[in-house]
Short mmCIF file of C-alpha atoms and ligand atoms in Angstrom, two decimals:
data_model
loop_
_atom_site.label_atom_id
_atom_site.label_comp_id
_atom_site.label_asym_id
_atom_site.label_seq_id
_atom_site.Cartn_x
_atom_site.Cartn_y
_atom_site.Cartn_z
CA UNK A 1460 125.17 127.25 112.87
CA UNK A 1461 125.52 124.11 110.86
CA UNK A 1462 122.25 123.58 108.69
CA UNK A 1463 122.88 120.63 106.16
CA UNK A 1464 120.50 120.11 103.06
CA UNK A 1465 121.07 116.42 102.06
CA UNK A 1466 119.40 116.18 98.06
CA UNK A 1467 118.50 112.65 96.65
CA UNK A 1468 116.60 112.60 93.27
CA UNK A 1469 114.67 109.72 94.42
CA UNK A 1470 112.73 108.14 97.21
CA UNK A 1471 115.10 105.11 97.46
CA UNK A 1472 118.28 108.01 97.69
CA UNK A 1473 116.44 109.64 100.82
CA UNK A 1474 114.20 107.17 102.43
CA UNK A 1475 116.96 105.72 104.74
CA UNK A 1476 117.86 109.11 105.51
CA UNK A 1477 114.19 110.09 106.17
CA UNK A 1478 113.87 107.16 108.37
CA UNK A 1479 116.53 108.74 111.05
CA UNK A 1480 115.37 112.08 111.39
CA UNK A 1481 114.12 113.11 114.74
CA UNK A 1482 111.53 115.86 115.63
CA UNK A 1483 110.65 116.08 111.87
CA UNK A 1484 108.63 118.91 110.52
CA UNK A 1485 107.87 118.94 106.45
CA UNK A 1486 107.13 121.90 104.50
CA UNK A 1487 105.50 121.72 100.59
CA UNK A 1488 107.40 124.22 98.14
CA UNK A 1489 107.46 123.47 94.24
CA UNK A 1490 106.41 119.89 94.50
CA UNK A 1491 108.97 118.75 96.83
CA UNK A 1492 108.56 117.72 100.51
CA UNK A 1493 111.39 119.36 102.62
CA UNK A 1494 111.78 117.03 105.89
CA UNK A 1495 113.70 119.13 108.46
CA UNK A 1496 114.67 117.58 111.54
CA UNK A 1497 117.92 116.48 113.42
CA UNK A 1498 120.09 113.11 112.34
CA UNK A 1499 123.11 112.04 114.87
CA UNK A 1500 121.64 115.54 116.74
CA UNK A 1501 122.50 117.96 113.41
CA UNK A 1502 120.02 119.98 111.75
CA UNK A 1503 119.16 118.59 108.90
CA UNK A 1504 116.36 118.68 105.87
CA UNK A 1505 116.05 116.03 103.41
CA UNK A 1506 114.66 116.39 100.32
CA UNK A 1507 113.68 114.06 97.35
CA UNK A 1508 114.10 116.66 93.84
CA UNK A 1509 113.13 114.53 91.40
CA UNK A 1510 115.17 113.46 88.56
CA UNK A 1511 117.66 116.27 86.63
CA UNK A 1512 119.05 119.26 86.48
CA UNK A 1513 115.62 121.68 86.48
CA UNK A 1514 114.76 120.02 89.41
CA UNK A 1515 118.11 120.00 91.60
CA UNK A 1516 118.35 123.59 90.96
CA UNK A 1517 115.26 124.61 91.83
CA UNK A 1518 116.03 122.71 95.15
CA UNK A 1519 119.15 124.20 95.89
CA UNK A 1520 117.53 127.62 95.71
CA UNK A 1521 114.90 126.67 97.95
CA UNK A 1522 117.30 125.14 100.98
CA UNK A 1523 119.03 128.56 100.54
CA UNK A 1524 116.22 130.83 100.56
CA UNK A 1525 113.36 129.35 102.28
CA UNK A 1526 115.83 126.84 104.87
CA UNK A 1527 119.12 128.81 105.05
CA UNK A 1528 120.79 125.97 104.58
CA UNK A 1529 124.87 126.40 105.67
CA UNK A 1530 126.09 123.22 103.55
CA UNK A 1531 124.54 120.84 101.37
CA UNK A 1532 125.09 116.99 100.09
CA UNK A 1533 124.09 115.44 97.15
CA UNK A 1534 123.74 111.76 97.76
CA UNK A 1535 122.21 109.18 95.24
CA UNK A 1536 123.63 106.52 92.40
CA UNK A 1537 125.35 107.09 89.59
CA UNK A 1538 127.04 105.26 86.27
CA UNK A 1539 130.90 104.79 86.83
CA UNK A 1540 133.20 106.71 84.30
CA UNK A 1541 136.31 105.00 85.89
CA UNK A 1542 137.54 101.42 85.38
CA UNK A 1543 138.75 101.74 89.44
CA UNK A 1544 135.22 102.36 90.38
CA UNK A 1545 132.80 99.46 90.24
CA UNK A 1546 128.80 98.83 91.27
CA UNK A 1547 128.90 99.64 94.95
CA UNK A 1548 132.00 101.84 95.34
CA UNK A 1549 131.40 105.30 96.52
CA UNK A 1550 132.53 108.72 94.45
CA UNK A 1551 132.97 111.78 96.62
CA UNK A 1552 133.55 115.00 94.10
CA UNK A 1553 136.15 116.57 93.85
CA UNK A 1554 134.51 119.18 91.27
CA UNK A 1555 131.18 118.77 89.04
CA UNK A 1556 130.93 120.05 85.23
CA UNK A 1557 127.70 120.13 83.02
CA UNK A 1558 128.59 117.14 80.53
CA UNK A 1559 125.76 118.52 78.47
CA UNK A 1560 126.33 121.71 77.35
CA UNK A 1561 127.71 122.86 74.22
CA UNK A 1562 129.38 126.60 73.41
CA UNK A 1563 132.02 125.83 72.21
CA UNK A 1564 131.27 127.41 68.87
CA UNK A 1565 131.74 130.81 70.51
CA UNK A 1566 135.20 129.41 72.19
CA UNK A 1567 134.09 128.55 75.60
CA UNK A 1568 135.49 125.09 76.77
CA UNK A 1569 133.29 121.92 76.10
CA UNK A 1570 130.99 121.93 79.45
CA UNK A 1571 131.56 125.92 80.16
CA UNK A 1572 128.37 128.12 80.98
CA UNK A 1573 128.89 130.89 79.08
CA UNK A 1574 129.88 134.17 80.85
CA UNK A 1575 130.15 132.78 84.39
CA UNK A 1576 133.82 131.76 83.97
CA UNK A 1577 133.94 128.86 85.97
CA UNK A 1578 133.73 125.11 84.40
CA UNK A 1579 134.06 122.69 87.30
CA UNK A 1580 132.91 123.63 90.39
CA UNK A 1581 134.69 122.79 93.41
CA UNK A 1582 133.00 120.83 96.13
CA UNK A 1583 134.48 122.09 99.59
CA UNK A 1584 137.38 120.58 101.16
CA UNK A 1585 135.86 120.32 104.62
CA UNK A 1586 133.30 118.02 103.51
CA UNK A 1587 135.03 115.75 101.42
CA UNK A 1588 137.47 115.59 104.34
CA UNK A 1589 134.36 114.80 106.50
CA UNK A 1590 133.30 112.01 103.86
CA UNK A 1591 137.00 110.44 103.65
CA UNK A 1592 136.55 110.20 107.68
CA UNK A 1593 133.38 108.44 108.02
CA UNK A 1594 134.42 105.86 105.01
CA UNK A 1595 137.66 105.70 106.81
CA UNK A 1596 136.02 105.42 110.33
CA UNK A 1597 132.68 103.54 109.99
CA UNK A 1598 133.09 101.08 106.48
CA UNK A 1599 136.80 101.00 106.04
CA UNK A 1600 136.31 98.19 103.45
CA UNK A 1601 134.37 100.34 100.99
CA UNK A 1602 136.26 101.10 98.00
CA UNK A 1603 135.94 104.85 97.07
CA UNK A 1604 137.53 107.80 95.00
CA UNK A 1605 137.66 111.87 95.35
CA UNK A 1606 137.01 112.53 92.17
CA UNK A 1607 134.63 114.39 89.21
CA UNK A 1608 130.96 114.07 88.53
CA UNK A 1609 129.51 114.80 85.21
CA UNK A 1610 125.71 115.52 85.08
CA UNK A 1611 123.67 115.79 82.22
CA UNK A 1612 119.91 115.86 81.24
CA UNK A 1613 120.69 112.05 80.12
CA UNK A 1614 121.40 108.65 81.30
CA UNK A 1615 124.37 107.17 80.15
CA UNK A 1616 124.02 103.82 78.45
CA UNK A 1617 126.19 103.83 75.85
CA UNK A 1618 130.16 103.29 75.51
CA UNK A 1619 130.30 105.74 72.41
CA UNK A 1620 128.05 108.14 74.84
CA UNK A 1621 130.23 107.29 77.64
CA UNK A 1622 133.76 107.53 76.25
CA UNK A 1623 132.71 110.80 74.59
CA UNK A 1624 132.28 112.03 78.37
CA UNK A 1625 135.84 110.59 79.41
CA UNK A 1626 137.63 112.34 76.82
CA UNK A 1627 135.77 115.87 77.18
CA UNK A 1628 136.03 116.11 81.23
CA UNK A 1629 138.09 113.29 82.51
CA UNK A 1630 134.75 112.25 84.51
CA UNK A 1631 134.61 109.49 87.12
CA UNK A 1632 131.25 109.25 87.05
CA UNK A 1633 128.02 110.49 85.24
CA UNK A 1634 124.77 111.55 86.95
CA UNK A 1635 121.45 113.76 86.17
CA UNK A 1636 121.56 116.27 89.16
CA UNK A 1637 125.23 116.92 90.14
CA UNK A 1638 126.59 119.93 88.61
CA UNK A 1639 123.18 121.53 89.00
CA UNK A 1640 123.41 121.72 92.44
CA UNK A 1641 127.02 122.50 92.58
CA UNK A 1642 126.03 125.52 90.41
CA UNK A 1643 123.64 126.50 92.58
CA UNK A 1644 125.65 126.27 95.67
CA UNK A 1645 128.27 128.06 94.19
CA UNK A 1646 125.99 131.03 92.87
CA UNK A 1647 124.48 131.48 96.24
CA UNK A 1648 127.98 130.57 97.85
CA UNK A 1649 127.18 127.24 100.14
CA UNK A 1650 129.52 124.47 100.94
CA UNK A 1651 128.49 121.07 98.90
CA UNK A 1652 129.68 117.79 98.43
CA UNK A 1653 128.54 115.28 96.35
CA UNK A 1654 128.43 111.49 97.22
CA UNK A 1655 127.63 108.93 94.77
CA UNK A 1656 127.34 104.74 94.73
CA UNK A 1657 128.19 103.63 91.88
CA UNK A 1658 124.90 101.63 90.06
CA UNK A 1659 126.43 100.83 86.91
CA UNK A 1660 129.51 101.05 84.22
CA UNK A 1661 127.55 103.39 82.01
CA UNK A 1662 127.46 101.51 79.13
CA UNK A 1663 125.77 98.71 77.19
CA UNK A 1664 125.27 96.72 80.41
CA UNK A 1665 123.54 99.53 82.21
CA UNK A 1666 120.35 98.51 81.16
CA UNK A 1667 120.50 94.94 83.29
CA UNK A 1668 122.92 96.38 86.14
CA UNK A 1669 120.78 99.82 87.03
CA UNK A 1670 117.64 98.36 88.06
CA UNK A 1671 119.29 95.50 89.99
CA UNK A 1672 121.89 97.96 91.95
CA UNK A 1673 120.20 101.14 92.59
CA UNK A 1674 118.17 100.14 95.63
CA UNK A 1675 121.59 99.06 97.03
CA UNK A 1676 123.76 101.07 95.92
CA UNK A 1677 121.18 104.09 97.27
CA UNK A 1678 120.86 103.06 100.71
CA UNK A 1679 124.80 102.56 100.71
CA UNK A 1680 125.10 106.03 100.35
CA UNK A 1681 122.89 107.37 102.19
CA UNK A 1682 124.47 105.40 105.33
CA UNK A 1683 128.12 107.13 104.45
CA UNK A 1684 126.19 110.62 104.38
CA UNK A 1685 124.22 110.05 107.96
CA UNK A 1686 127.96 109.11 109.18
CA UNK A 1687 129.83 112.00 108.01
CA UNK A 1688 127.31 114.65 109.79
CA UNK A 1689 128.77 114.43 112.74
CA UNK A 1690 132.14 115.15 111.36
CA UNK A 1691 130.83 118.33 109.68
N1 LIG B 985 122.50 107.40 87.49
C1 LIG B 985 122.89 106.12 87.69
N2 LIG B 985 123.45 105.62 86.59
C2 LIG B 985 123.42 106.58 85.66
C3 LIG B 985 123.83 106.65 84.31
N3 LIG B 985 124.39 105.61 83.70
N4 LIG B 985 123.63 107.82 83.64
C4 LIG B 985 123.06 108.87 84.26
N5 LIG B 985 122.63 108.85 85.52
C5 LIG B 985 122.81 107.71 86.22
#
């Protein structure tokens, strides 16, 4: 039975998505608010994590064990890493790596958890093919990418910061919450996807652009990820 977890980091990522949900039901667990219910008639809880990695994680293990979730979807904003991806395109992963961590002195590769021999982990083909449709369907204007998020305990406002990320994982885009939850979906073997709207470049300018795209760029998102549940 299809079971989706849908993950924003903040209210403005899930509200939209709150909004729509029929017969809803919300449980407490670790400070979060799990809103189960049924969008476009799938099963469905939405979730607001709270900002980075600790928190995503945590999530993620909670829509497995307390939910049994069958897939999950990260939506939410992010900084673009990609001159083809501007402030209100859409990135659907391809893959996710940890831009913040560092063992390379004991020769893993820049990004690598150590001992778990993976680096990017692959969002599933099913759902990206799900997101394609619904852009392709329902906004075929929107300009969007498949391509890889890069998360890290930071936000990105710096081109030094940000071209340091380019040339270490060939990134599209950088986030706080990504490759958390596609490590935990992959650990406890769930289907994910993650969907971003690009808020900002990233860079010196992200300081202006963030706060006067997110709101946007957020509720753009979320309307891709209500239309691609019925393609699931
Ligand atoms: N989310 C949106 N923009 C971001 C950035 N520049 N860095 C990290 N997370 C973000």
């Amino acid at each position: 039975m299809v079971k989706v977890g849908i993950i924003g980091a903040m209210e403005l990522e899930v509200s939209a998505l709150k909004g729509q949900l029929a017969g809803i039901n919300i449980k407490k667990k670790a400070g979060m608010e799990f809103c189960e219910g049924k969008i476009c008639g799938v099963d469905v809880v939405v979730v607001r994590c709270g900002i980075g990695k600790v928190n995503a994680a945590l999530c993620v293990q909670i829509l497995c064990d307390d939910f049994g979730v069958s897939h999950i979807i990260n939506t939410g904003v992010a900084g673009s890493l990609n001159n083809d991806l501007n402030i209100g395109d859409i990135l659907i992963s391809k893959d996710a790596v940890h831009h913040d961590v560092d063992v390379t002195i004991f020769s893993y590769k820049i990004g690598e958890v150590p001992q778990l021999g993976i680096r990017e982990f692959p969002a599933d083909a099913g759902l990206i093919s799900a997101a394609e449709k619904a852009i392709k369907e329902k906004q075929p204007d929107l300009n969007y990418r498949v391509g890889r998020v890069a998360s890290g305990d930071q936000f990105i406002s710096s081109s030094e910061v940000k071209e340091r990320i380019i040339k270490n994982f060939e990134a599209d885009c950088a986030e706080m919450e990504g490759a958390s939850i596609a490590h935990g979906a992959y650990l406890n073997g769930i289907p994910f996807v993650i969907i971003r709207a690009i808020s900002d470049k990233a860079d010196g300018s992200a300081e202006q652009d963030y706060p006067s795209f997110e709101k946007a760029a957020a509720a753009h998102c979320a309307k891709l990820v209500a239309d691609m549940l019925p393609l699931i």
